[in-house]
């Protein structure tokens, strides 16, 4: 476990490597957190739930940090409002990196002392938690850099592969099972393997591409209210949306910011940065629909996935028998089970080994800064 | 059909009977429509989709009304913004009543001429639509009167019966069917009878009462974030909510406005005017949960219902095979299938014969001016 | 005094005569009050400051009304938020008229009993207060009717005369006096006649006309930021302003709503419903400027005035020696002396005899629903 | 001039010396600009109005910077919205410092070539402009550091001296002159020396102190609406204001953040960081008033000033004969002459030699992050 611990922790810092110091503290949107905050918050998790909980003589790095770097664990005390994370210039980045070292040293020592199964479970959760923030870091870094006038390059790490249209695969009506089964790490929201009855459907083997999305735009997709949810249409109108996030129409051509700069759109790549409203409207336009999470989970062995999180039309709701755990860690999943949609799969920004077919990612329907795309069902 | 048409139409006017003229034009919240608007909008439906569609020489009452009294049918042209409905002092109520007479006369004539099945279907839809607005009228009238300093009385028409706790009924795990089956009127969202697999559950025979809710308040339910969805907790804090809508703590006692005035709370009545967040928090506190819509529909013959719409934890989503109809009437249901929850049953304000066990009512989680209550599952 | 009292009181009701009952309770903008509210609030003034203060056995009409119809007198207790005045459907208009009768009867009796000088002063203030609300009623009624889709007619009572350009009159540099002098009624803000030193200026004998304003529009006045205050330019851009309030460009022509309906613009009439930002920008465009209140007051015998309140570039500030009176009536003027501009003169909606050359009217720079126009200085 | 140029430019950088790199890019309030932005914007002034205007072969450092670092000169082209200045992580601070070097090198060369009087005038304006930003830098740095949880120390540079109460000085009624007279640098808004007629007044020799302010708080000053402007009272209530900015009540004692950390309040120091509403309420409580700018200017030789900018009750309006200059530099002052108040004097953050008795500083009434205090008149 110690080796894995150190590997995950180093990876977080490596992701921040290409940043300038100025990029670390900024919060350009309420949904985006400053990279410095991610570095500290993931560390706070281990300090709060492991070191302060189990190490009698643990010396806290800085008692203010609990307040500054708690995210949403009400049980763990007061915290900075989400929208104010970008106000913090202090502690400086260097101080946060020292905080990481301090906690890592404590954790290394703790891991050498033969922790109990229960303690190891918390650490495993902490590492999965940090991996989730590694993915959010990719989203947030893209947002920060992609909203600079100069479209600076981060590098080519999170590049997408081309999406080749391989047709549809048909799944037969019947009773299936979904949900996690096994002994390995998984989140509480995946538990409760259970039967679902599905009807015949066909699911596409590939994601919708940029080229296909251009066709939607050119067919007036963003101007035809018949294709949209009522709320989606309000969103289109209030935001004056005309294309996915990071698209810019310039020099008579669509360009997109990928993390390598602003470039002419690559038609063969899967479309990325569309929200649920857009995904739904596109499917309506094609006279198809989005998969449910059960359909996706049942069919997933018939197609490649892992490039982009895939919107489903399933709401994020508890599986049969779901129980919220006691204490702060019980706030991990259950309290978000309203008004959000499930996304399945994984993305190029998902740490290797972090996701699985039963993984239930979730976002609000209007959000699209995350690495997400669209697979159709008919 | 003609008789039924006239009966429904008269009923709408009767509901408005106890109002003062001043009560007709006001919009005290974006979700509440002025009664005058309901009177006109339900009439517009028949003018727009029947008389103007099928009667060659029909003379429109006033060509501005299509703009003024369209609700959300984008296909039927431009419309007044929902939030501006309370700006309209003209046409005056008298003019709207003349509009109703004008359209009713046209409809009577039309109904005498042996309309086609397709035409009768639209009229039936129009009458069901008007019944839905009759129920909304009750909500909106209660809101308007209940927010006057003087708590004026409307009368005793929509009174609730006592809710007597009769324990729980157990339902066995297995494959069940839900959704509409039959030949009578129903909405498109109920169609597609389909199999669902349910697990053992017990559902309470009675609704949660005011007395039980007081216990929740006194146990600190509105101050304990562990019970709430994250969004629910934000709602409690930003609204400083301490009780259901229409409750007032005065003279050392909880009072509630029912449509008959402000009165000491009746402990034996079912609790009304709680939103989904509150319903969820209450269930968490009881270590129980809300039913899903499938559970409710499967179990409904084992309990009385029809006093209040009952929150389920199911999101309002399409049934397998759901298809949006072409044209304006296709906007009726499908485009609202995001971010809303299903409520089952019916209420004292639901017109007789309007609802059925497969009926899918839906509201946003934060809303509570509607006549809604809570049934628990364990 | 009794005769004058009754005359003023009747006049308020006459102004409301052309309204439909539906027009009385609406508040289509935060700055507009419902006519019903004006009817009640002006009555409350006499009940609060005369009858309840001086008549021992006065029987209050309804004890809720003090809360409902107080405007901004914090000393007189709690009050309905300004923005919520349009929520009140109760008391109904008929009840408010009975309230007026009740108070008038009390006042008539009181006036028959030889009130003291101090008491008469309060009544005189109350009548001037009511006259101010008569003028506001005209503004608010115009706003309510002018924002109906059908542009209903109120009648021709408040019509403007043509404005004939008679050139400029020159005033010589020197020491002048402004401020009220005499024994008649006046507001506390006019007191403190004092010396001001003025420099040579020329002031136009007539107001700027609609025809001149068209020239400003056609010269791109609303698109040229150089002409505007920084805040004015923000206002133009955020509101997308292209013309004065109530102007509509339709059928290839500018129209304006006057209280008689929507009509082609009359070029010879003075321009009305421009705010200070617009007045300033127009003057900049003409390479002239607005008068100060001292200049206006010194020069006023050289031109006709009384059609429209005239923007000055003077801020509404205390005259030398200004003292706020003790008690609730001390809230009448002083507490508004920040961020507002003085307007001089009077308008066609000002009750006869109400204004005088020393009168200091005041509004915020962005407002333009009042009856205001523009006179230039060079 | 070259020597002065370099001295001013270095001073700006010295002011930023104590900052961490993280402090440079943040905008914690719409009125606060990031220090990096000040560094670049003051440089842009010289590049835009001198080097690009007069040096034929000048090579622009980066053509994006004109867009990024223009503040409000509409004539100088498009610009970043004020509220978005804190979104810019790029260019990094190092790049901005290189920009400063590049422009300084160009300016040094230009200054060696015997510039014309007109060119020197622009440079002199640019240096006064930079000095104004030096003062704003002090405000903004205090705001950034003072809103960190850890109250980091900047150092003791901007410390206030004690304010010793020396009574009042009386000024006689009469005709006085105010406004700039002379040949040295001054802003266009000070021009137009002119006569004003003043009445007898007495003005205090010292500023109001923290100790006196405590008395105001303890007397319920923030709870007594009679003392406040109507808008001021709205501000107190909506912000729940209980004390000047940077005051914290902790450990049973008032503390204030000065730039050296959070410390127990020093009663002998002048009160700082109150807005016009607070200054007015305090004066009302003392039954005194604020000076007008003319009173201040006439009386200023009788007291010490220069610790804090002093609120006057005069609105920021043009002096007789004020003319807006043509072109971008004409936007410097005139377009702000609405809704702002004049402050006289200078502060510990005002660069030496920058201010004078005729200087007209101005801020909106609600603002208080600037270094401002209060002198009373009776």
Tab-separated table of N, CA, C and O in Angstrom, chain C residues 6-50:
chain	number	residue	atom	x	y	z
C	6	UNK	N	-60.603	68.755	1.389
C	6	UNK	CA	-61.522	67.889	0.626
C	6	UNK	C	-61.231	67.949	-0.868
C	6	UNK	O	-61.318	66.949	-1.568
C	7	UNK	N	-60.835	69.111	-1.335
C	7	UNK	CA	-60.542	69.274	-2.758
C	7	UNK	C	-59.348	68.395	-3.172
C	7	UNK	O	-59.377	67.709	-4.190
C	8	UNK	N	-58.323	68.460	-2.358
C	8	UNK	CA	-57.140	67.641	-2.667
C	8	UNK	C	-57.491	66.162	-2.619
C	8	UNK	O	-57.132	65.384	-3.505
C	9	UNK	N	-58.248	65.799	-1.578
C	9	UNK	CA	-58.562	64.380	-1.400
C	9	UNK	C	-59.395	63.853	-2.569
C	9	UNK	O	-59.179	62.753	-3.055
C	10	UNK	N	-60.362	64.641	-3.016
C	10	UNK	CA	-61.211	64.206	-4.142
C	10	UNK	C	-60.381	64.082	-5.413
C	10	UNK	O	-60.572	63.169	-6.209
C	11	UNK	N	-59.450	65.025	-5.578
C	11	UNK	CA	-58.632	65.025	-6.785
C	11	UNK	C	-57.887	63.688	-6.949
C	11	UNK	O	-57.796	63.144	-8.050
C	12	UNK	N	-57.372	63.152	-5.863
C	12	UNK	CA	-56.647	61.875	-5.936
C	12	UNK	C	-57.551	60.793	-6.500
C	12	UNK	O	-57.132	59.976	-7.345
C	13	UNK	N	-58.789	60.786	-6.053
C	13	UNK	CA	-59.706	59.750	-6.518
C	13	UNK	C	-60.082	59.975	-7.991
C	13	UNK	O	-60.211	59.019	-8.755
C	14	UNK	N	-60.203	61.256	-8.350
C	14	UNK	CA	-60.535	61.568	-9.749
C	14	UNK	C	-59.432	61.073	-10.690
C	14	UNK	O	-59.690	60.562	-11.772
C	15	UNK	N	-58.178	61.237	-10.251
C	15	UNK	CA	-57.069	60.781	-11.104
C	15	UNK	C	-57.203	59.296	-11.399
C	15	UNK	O	-56.873	58.823	-12.485
C	16	UNK	N	-57.696	58.532	-10.426
C	16	UNK	CA	-57.846	57.090	-10.620
C	16	UNK	C	-59.106	56.732	-11.409
C	16	UNK	O	-59.294	55.559	-11.766
C	17	UNK	N	-59.935	57.702	-11.662
C	17	UNK	CA	-61.218	57.441	-12.299
C	17	UNK	C	-61.155	56.578	-13.550
C	17	UNK	O	-61.892	55.586	-13.661
C	18	UNK	N	-60.282	56.898	-14.497
C	18	UNK	CA	-60.283	56.118	-15.745
C	18	UNK	C	-59.736	54.692	-15.619
C	18	UNK	O	-59.731	53.964	-16.611
C	19	UNK	N	-59.281	54.297	-14.461
C	19	UNK	CA	-58.681	52.961	-14.331
C	19	UNK	C	-59.735	51.868	-14.265
C	19	UNK	O	-60.845	52.086	-13.793
C	20	UNK	N	-59.353	50.685	-14.714
C	20	UNK	CA	-60.116	49.474	-14.427
C	20	UNK	C	-59.684	48.956	-13.058
C	20	UNK	O	-58.549	49.203	-12.622
C	21	UNK	N	-60.542	48.230	-12.413
C	21	UNK	CA	-60.207	47.702	-11.094
C	21	UNK	C	-58.898	46.891	-11.142
C	21	UNK	O	-58.108	46.894	-10.187
C	22	UNK	N	-58.666	46.217	-12.248
C	22	UNK	CA	-57.467	45.392	-12.400
C	22	UNK	C	-56.174	46.209	-12.376
C	22	UNK	O	-55.098	45.676	-12.124
C	23	UNK	N	-56.263	47.489	-12.702
C	23	UNK	CA	-55.059	48.321	-12.782
C	23	UNK	C	-54.567	48.783	-11.416
C	23	UNK	O	-53.465	49.310	-11.300
C	24	UNK	N	-55.376	48.611	-10.388
C	24	UNK	CA	-55.087	49.226	-9.096
C	24	UNK	C	-54.015	48.544	-8.256
C	24	UNK	O	-53.451	49.163	-7.360
C	25	UNK	N	-53.828	47.260	-8.451
C	25	UNK	CA	-53.020	46.510	-7.479
C	25	UNK	C	-51.658	46.079	-7.994
C	25	UNK	O	-50.914	45.414	-7.299
C	26	UNK	N	-51.320	46.485	-9.186
C	26	UNK	CA	-50.132	45.925	-9.829
C	26	UNK	C	-48.896	46.780	-9.588
C	26	UNK	O	-48.998	47.989	-9.472
C	27	UNK	N	-47.737	46.134	-9.516
C	27	UNK	CA	-46.469	46.857	-9.376
C	27	UNK	C	-45.480	46.349	-10.414
C	27	UNK	O	-44.658	45.482	-10.132
C	28	UNK	N	-45.534	46.883	-11.621
C	28	UNK	CA	-44.736	46.300	-12.697
C	28	UNK	C	-43.255	46.640	-12.630
C	28	UNK	O	-42.479	46.132	-13.438
C	29	UNK	N	-42.842	47.482	-11.712
C	29	UNK	CA	-41.421	47.816	-11.555
C	29	UNK	C	-41.244	48.266	-10.117
C	29	UNK	O	-42.177	48.759	-9.490
C	30	UNK	N	-40.032	48.121	-9.592
C	30	UNK	CA	-39.831	48.440	-8.188
C	30	UNK	C	-40.103	49.913	-7.898
C	30	UNK	O	-40.478	50.293	-6.792
C	31	UNK	N	-39.945	50.772	-8.898
C	31	UNK	CA	-40.152	52.201	-8.674
C	31	UNK	C	-41.610	52.639	-8.800
C	31	UNK	O	-41.948	53.766	-8.465
C	32	UNK	N	-42.427	51.757	-9.317
C	32	UNK	CA	-43.835	52.064	-9.545
C	32	UNK	C	-44.646	51.477	-8.389
C	32	UNK	O	-44.444	50.334	-8.023
C	33	UNK	N	-45.536	52.255	-7.815
C	33	UNK	CA	-46.410	51.719	-6.768
C	33	UNK	C	-47.808	51.512	-7.323
C	33	UNK	O	-48.245	52.242	-8.212
C	34	UNK	N	-48.542	50.522	-6.803
C	34	UNK	CA	-49.917	50.304	-7.262
C	34	UNK	C	-50.787	51.515	-6.895
C	34	UNK	O	-50.655	52.063	-5.790
C	35	UNK	N	-51.682	51.934	-7.775
C	35	UNK	CA	-52.588	53.052	-7.445
C	35	UNK	C	-53.320	52.833	-6.118
C	35	UNK	O	-53.471	53.772	-5.335
C	36	UNK	N	-53.725	51.614	-5.856
C	36	UNK	CA	-54.376	51.343	-4.568
C	36	UNK	C	-53.488	51.738	-3.406
C	36	UNK	O	-53.963	52.271	-2.396
C	37	UNK	N	-52.234	51.480	-3.546
C	37	UNK	CA	-51.288	51.811	-2.495
C	37	UNK	C	-51.211	53.326	-2.286
C	37	UNK	O	-51.190	53.813	-1.153
C	38	UNK	N	-51.170	54.081	-3.375
C	38	UNK	CA	-51.179	55.543	-3.244
C	38	UNK	C	-52.436	56.017	-2.517
C	38	UNK	O	-52.371	56.880	-1.641
C	39	UNK	N	-53.574	55.466	-2.905
C	39	UNK	CA	-54.834	55.866	-2.273
C	39	UNK	C	-54.795	55.634	-0.765
C	39	UNK	O	-55.283	56.449	0.025
C	40	UNK	N	-54.226	54.524	-0.380
C	40	UNK	CA	-54.201	54.167	1.034
C	40	UNK	C	-53.084	54.893	1.787
C	40	UNK	O	-53.278	55.390	2.892
C	41	UNK	N	-51.926	54.973	1.174
C	41	UNK	CA	-50.773	55.565	1.855
C	41	UNK	C	-51.007	57.039	2.182
C	41	UNK	O	-50.662	57.521	3.271
C	42	UNK	N	-51.582	57.780	1.241
C	42	UNK	CA	-51.837	59.200	1.499
C	42	UNK	C	-52.851	59.355	2.640
C	42	UNK	O	-52.791	60.328	3.401
C	43	UNK	N	-53.736	58.402	2.765
C	43	UNK	CA	-54.728	58.403	3.841
C	43	UNK	C	-54.077	58.054	5.175
C	43	UNK	O	-54.361	58.661	6.216
C	44	UNK	N	-53.203	57.067	5.108
C	44	UNK	CA	-52.455	56.652	6.301
C	44	UNK	C	-51.714	57.834	6.921
C	44	UNK	O	-51.626	57.962	8.138
C	45	UNK	N	-51.183	58.702	6.071
C	45	UNK	CA	-50.449	59.868	6.570
C	45	UNK	C	-51.318	60.661	7.550
C	45	UNK	O	-50.881	61.009	8.652
C	46	UNK	N	-52.572	60.941	7.150
C	46	UNK	CA	-53.451	61.728	8.028
C	46	UNK	C	-53.875	60.936	9.263
C	46	UNK	O	-54.000	61.479	10.357
C	47	UNK	N	-54.076	59.646	9.071
C	47	UNK	CA	-54.447	58.842	10.227
C	47	UNK	C	-53.299	58.768	11.233
C	47	UNK	O	-53.498	58.936	12.440
C	48	UNK	N	-52.095	58.540	10.724
C	48	UNK	CA	-50.933	58.342	11.574
C	48	UNK	C	-50.499	59.621	12.277
C	48	UNK	O	-50.268	59.639	13.482
C	49	UNK	N	-50.404	60.695	11.512
C	49	UNK	CA	-49.766	61.898	12.054
C	49	UNK	C	-50.767	62.917	12.592
C	49	UNK	O	-50.379	63.856	13.259
C	50	UNK	N	-52.042	62.732	12.262
C	50	UNK	CA	-53.056	63.651	12.799
C	50	UNK	C	-54.024	62.910	13.725
C	50	UNK	O	-54.047	63.143	14.933
